[in-house]
mmCIF file with all atom_site columns, C-alpha atoms in Angstrom:
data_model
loop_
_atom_site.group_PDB
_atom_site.id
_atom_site.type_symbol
_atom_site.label_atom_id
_atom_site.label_alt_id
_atom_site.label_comp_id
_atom_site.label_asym_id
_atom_site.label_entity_id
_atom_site.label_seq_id
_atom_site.pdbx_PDB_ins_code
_atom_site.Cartn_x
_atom_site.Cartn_y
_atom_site.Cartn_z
_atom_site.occupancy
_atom_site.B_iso_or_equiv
_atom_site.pdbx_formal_charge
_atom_site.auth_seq_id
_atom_site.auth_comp_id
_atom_site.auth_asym_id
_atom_site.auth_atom_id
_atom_site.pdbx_PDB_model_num
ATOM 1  C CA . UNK O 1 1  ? 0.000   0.000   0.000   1.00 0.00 ? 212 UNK O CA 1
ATOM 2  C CA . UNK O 1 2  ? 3.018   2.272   0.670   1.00 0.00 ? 213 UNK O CA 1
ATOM 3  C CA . UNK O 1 3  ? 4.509   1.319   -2.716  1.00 0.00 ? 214 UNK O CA 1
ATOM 4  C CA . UNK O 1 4  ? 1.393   2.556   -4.207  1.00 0.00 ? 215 UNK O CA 1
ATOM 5  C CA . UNK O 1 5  ? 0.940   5.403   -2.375  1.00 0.00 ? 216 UNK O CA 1
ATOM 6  C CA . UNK O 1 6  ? 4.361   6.366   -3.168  1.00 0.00 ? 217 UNK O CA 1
ATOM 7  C CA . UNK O 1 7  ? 4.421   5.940   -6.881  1.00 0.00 ? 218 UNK O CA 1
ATOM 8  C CA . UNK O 1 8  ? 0.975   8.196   -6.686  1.00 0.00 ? 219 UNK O CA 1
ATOM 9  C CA . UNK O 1 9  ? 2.611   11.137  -4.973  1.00 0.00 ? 220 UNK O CA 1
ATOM 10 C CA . UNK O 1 10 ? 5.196   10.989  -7.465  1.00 0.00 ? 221 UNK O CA 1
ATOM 11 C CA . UNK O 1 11 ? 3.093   11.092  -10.695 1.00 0.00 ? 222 UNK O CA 1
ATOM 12 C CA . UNK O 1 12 ? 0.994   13.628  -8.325  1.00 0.00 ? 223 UNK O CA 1
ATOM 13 C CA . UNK O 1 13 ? 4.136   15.695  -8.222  1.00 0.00 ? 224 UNK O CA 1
ATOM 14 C CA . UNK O 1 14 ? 3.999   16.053  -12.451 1.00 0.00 ? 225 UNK O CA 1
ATOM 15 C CA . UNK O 1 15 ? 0.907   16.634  -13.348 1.00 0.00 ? 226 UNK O CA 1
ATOM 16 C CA . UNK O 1 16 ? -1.590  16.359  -11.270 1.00 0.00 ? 227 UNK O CA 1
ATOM 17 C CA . UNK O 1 17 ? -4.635  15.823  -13.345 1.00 0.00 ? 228 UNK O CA 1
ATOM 18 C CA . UNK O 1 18 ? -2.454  13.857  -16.194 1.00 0.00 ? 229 UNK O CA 1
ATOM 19 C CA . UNK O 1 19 ? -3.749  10.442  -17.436 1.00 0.00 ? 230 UNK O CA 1
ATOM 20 C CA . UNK O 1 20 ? -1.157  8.107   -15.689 1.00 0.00 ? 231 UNK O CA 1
ATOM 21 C CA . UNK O 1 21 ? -2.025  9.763   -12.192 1.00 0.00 ? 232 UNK O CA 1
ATOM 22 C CA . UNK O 1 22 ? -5.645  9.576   -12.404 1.00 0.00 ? 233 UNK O CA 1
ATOM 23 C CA . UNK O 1 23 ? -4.702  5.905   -13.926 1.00 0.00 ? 234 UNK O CA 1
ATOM 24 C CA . UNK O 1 24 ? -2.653  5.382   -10.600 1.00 0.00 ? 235 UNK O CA 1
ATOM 25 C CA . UNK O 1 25 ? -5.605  6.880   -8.835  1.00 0.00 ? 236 UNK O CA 1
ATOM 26 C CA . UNK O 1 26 ? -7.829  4.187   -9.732  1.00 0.00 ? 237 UNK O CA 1
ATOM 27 C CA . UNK O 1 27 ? -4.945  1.337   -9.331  1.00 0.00 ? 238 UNK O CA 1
ATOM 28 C CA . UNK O 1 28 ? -4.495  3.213   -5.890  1.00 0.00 ? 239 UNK O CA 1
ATOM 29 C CA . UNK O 1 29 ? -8.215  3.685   -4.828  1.00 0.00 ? 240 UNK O CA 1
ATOM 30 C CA . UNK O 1 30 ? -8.857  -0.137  -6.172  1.00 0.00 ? 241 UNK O CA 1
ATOM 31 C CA . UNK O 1 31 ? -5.691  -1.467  -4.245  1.00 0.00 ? 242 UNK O CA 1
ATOM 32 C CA . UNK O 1 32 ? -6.841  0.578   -0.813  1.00 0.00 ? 243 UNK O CA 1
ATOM 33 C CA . UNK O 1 33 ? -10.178 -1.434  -0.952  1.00 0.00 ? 244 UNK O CA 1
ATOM 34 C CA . UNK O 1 34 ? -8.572  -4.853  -1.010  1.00 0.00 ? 245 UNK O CA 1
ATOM 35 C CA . UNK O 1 35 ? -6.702  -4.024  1.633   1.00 0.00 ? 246 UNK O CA 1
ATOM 36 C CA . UNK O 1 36 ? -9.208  -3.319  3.953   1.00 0.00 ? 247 UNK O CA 1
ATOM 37 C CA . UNK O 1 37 ? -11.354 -5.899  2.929   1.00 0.00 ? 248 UNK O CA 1
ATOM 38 C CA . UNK O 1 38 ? -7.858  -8.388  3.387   1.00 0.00 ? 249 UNK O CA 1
ATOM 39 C CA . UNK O 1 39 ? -7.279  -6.899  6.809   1.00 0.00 ? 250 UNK O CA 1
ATOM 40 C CA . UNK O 1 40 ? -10.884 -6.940  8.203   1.00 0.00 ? 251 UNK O CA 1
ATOM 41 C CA . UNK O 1 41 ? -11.289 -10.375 7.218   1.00 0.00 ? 252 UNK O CA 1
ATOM 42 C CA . UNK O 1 42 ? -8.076  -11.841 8.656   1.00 0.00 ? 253 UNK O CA 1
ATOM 43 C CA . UNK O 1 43 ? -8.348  -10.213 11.736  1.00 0.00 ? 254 UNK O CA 1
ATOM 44 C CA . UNK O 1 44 ? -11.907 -11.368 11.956  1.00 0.00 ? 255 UNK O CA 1
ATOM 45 C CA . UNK O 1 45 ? -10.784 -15.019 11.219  1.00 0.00 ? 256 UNK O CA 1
ATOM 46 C CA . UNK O 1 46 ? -8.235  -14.681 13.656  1.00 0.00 ? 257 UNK O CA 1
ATOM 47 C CA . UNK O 1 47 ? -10.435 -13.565 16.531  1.00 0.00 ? 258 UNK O CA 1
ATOM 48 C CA . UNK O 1 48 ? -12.414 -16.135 15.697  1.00 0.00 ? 259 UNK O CA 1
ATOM 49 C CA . UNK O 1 49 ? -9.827  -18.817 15.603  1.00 0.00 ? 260 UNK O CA 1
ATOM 50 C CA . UNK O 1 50 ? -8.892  -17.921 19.210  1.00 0.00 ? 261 UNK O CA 1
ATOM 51 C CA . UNK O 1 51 ? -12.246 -18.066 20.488  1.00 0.00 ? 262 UNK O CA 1
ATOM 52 C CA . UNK O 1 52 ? -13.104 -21.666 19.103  1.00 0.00 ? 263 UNK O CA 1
ATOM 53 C CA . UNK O 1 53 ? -9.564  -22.626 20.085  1.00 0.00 ? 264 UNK O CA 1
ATOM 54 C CA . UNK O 1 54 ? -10.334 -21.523 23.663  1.00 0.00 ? 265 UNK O CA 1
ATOM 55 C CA . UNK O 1 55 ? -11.990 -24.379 25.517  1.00 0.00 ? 266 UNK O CA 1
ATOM 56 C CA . UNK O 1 56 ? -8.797  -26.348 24.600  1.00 0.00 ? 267 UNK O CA 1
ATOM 57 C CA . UNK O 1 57 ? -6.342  -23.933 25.948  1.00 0.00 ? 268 UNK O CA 1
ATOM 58 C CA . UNK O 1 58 ? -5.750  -24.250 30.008  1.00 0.00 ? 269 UNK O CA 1
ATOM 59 C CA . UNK O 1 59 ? -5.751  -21.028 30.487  1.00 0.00 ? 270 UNK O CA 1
ATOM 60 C CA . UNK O 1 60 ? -7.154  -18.176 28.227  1.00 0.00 ? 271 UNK O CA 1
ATOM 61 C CA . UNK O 1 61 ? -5.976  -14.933 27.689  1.00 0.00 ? 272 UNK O CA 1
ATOM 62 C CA . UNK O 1 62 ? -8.462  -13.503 24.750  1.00 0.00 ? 273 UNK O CA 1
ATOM 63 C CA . UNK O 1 63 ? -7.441  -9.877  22.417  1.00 0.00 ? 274 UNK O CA 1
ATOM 64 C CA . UNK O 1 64 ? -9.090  -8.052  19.741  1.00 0.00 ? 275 UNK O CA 1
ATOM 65 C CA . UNK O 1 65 ? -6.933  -7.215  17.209  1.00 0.00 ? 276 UNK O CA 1
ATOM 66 C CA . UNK O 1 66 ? -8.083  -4.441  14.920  1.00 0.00 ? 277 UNK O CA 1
ATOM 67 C CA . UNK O 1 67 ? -5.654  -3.216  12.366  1.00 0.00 ? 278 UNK O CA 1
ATOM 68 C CA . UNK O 1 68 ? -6.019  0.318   13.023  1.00 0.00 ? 279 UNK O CA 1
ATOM 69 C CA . UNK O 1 69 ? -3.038  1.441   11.401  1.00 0.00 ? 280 UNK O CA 1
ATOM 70 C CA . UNK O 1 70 ? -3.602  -0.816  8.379   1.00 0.00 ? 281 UNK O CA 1
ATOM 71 C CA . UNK O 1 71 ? -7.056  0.973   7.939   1.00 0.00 ? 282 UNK O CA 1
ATOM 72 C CA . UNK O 1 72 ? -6.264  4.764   8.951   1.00 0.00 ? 283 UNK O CA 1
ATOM 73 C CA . UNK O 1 73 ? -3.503  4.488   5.793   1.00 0.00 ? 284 UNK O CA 1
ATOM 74 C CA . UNK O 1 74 ? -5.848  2.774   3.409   1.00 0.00 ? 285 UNK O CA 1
ATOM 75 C CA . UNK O 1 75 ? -8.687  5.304   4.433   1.00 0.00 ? 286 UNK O CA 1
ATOM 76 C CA . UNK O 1 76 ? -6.106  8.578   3.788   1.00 0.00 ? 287 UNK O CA 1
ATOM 77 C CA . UNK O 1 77 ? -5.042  7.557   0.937   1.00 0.00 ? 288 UNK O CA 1
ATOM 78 C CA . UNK O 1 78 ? -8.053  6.125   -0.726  1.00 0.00 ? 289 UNK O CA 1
ATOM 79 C CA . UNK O 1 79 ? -9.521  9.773   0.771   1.00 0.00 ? 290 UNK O CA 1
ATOM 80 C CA . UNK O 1 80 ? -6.826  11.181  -0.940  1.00 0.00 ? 291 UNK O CA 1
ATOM 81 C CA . UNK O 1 81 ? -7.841  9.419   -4.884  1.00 0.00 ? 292 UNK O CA 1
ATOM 82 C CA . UNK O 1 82 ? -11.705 10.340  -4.262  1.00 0.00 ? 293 UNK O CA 1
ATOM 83 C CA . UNK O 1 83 ? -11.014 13.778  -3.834  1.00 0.00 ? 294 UNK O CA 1
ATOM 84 C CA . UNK O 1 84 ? -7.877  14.394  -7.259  1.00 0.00 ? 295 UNK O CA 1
ATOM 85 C CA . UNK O 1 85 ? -10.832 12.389  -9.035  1.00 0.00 ? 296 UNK O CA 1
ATOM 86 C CA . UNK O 1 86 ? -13.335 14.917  -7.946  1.00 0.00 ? 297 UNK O CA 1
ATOM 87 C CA . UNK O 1 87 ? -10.858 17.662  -8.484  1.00 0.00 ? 298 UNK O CA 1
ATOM 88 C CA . UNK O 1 88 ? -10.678 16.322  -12.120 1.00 0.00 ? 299 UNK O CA 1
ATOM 89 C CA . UNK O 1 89 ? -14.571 16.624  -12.815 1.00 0.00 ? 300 UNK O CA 1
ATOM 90 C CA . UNK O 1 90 ? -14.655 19.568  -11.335 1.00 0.00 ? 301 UNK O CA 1
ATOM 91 C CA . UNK O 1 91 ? -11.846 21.065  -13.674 1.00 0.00 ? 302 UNK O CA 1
ATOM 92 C CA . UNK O 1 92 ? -13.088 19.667  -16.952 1.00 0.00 ? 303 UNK O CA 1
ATOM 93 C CA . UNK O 1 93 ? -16.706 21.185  -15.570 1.00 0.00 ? 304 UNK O CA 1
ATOM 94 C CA . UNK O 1 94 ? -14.753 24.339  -15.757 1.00 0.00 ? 305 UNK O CA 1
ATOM 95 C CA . UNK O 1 95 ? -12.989 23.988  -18.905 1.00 0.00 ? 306 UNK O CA 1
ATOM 96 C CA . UNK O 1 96 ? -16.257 23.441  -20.761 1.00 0.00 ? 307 UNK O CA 1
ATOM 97 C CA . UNK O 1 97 ? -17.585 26.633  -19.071 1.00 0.00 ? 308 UNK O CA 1
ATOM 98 C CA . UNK O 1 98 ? -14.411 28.746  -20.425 1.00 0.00 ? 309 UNK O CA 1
#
């Protein structure tokens, strides 16, 4: 996700509205999703896992794990594609007014 989000600031840093960063935008915005869905699900399973495991275990010592930091970057930076795509429509709305 870092890769991506680093290789979007850079084309960002040429042209902002040019095809390869909205391109990256998508690749970026698309990429964020699946890692939230990834990291939801696995920590889901693995909360799970622990519970059914726990009648097994002699003694039990049970944590949530939420991958806050996982999600807070995928959220900023998927925030972060939404809004250069909006910027776009917004500028080509103003282009066709001038």
């Amino acid at each position: 996700m870092l890769l991506w989000g680093t290789a979007f600031t850079d084309e960002l840093g040429r042209e902002t509205f040019g095809a390869a960063a909205l391109a990256l935008c998508e690749k970026t915005a698309a990429g964020c999703r699946r890692v939230v869905q990834a990291s939801v699900g696995l920590a889901v399973c693995s909360n799970l896992l622990q519970l059914l495991a726990a009648p097994q275990a002699l003694s039990v010592s049970l944590s949530v794990h939420i991958p806050l930091t996982t999600l807070l970057l995928s959220a900023a930076l998927l925030a972060l594609c939404r809004c250069l795509q909006r910027g776009r429509e917004l500028q080509q709305d103003s282009d066709s007014i001038i």
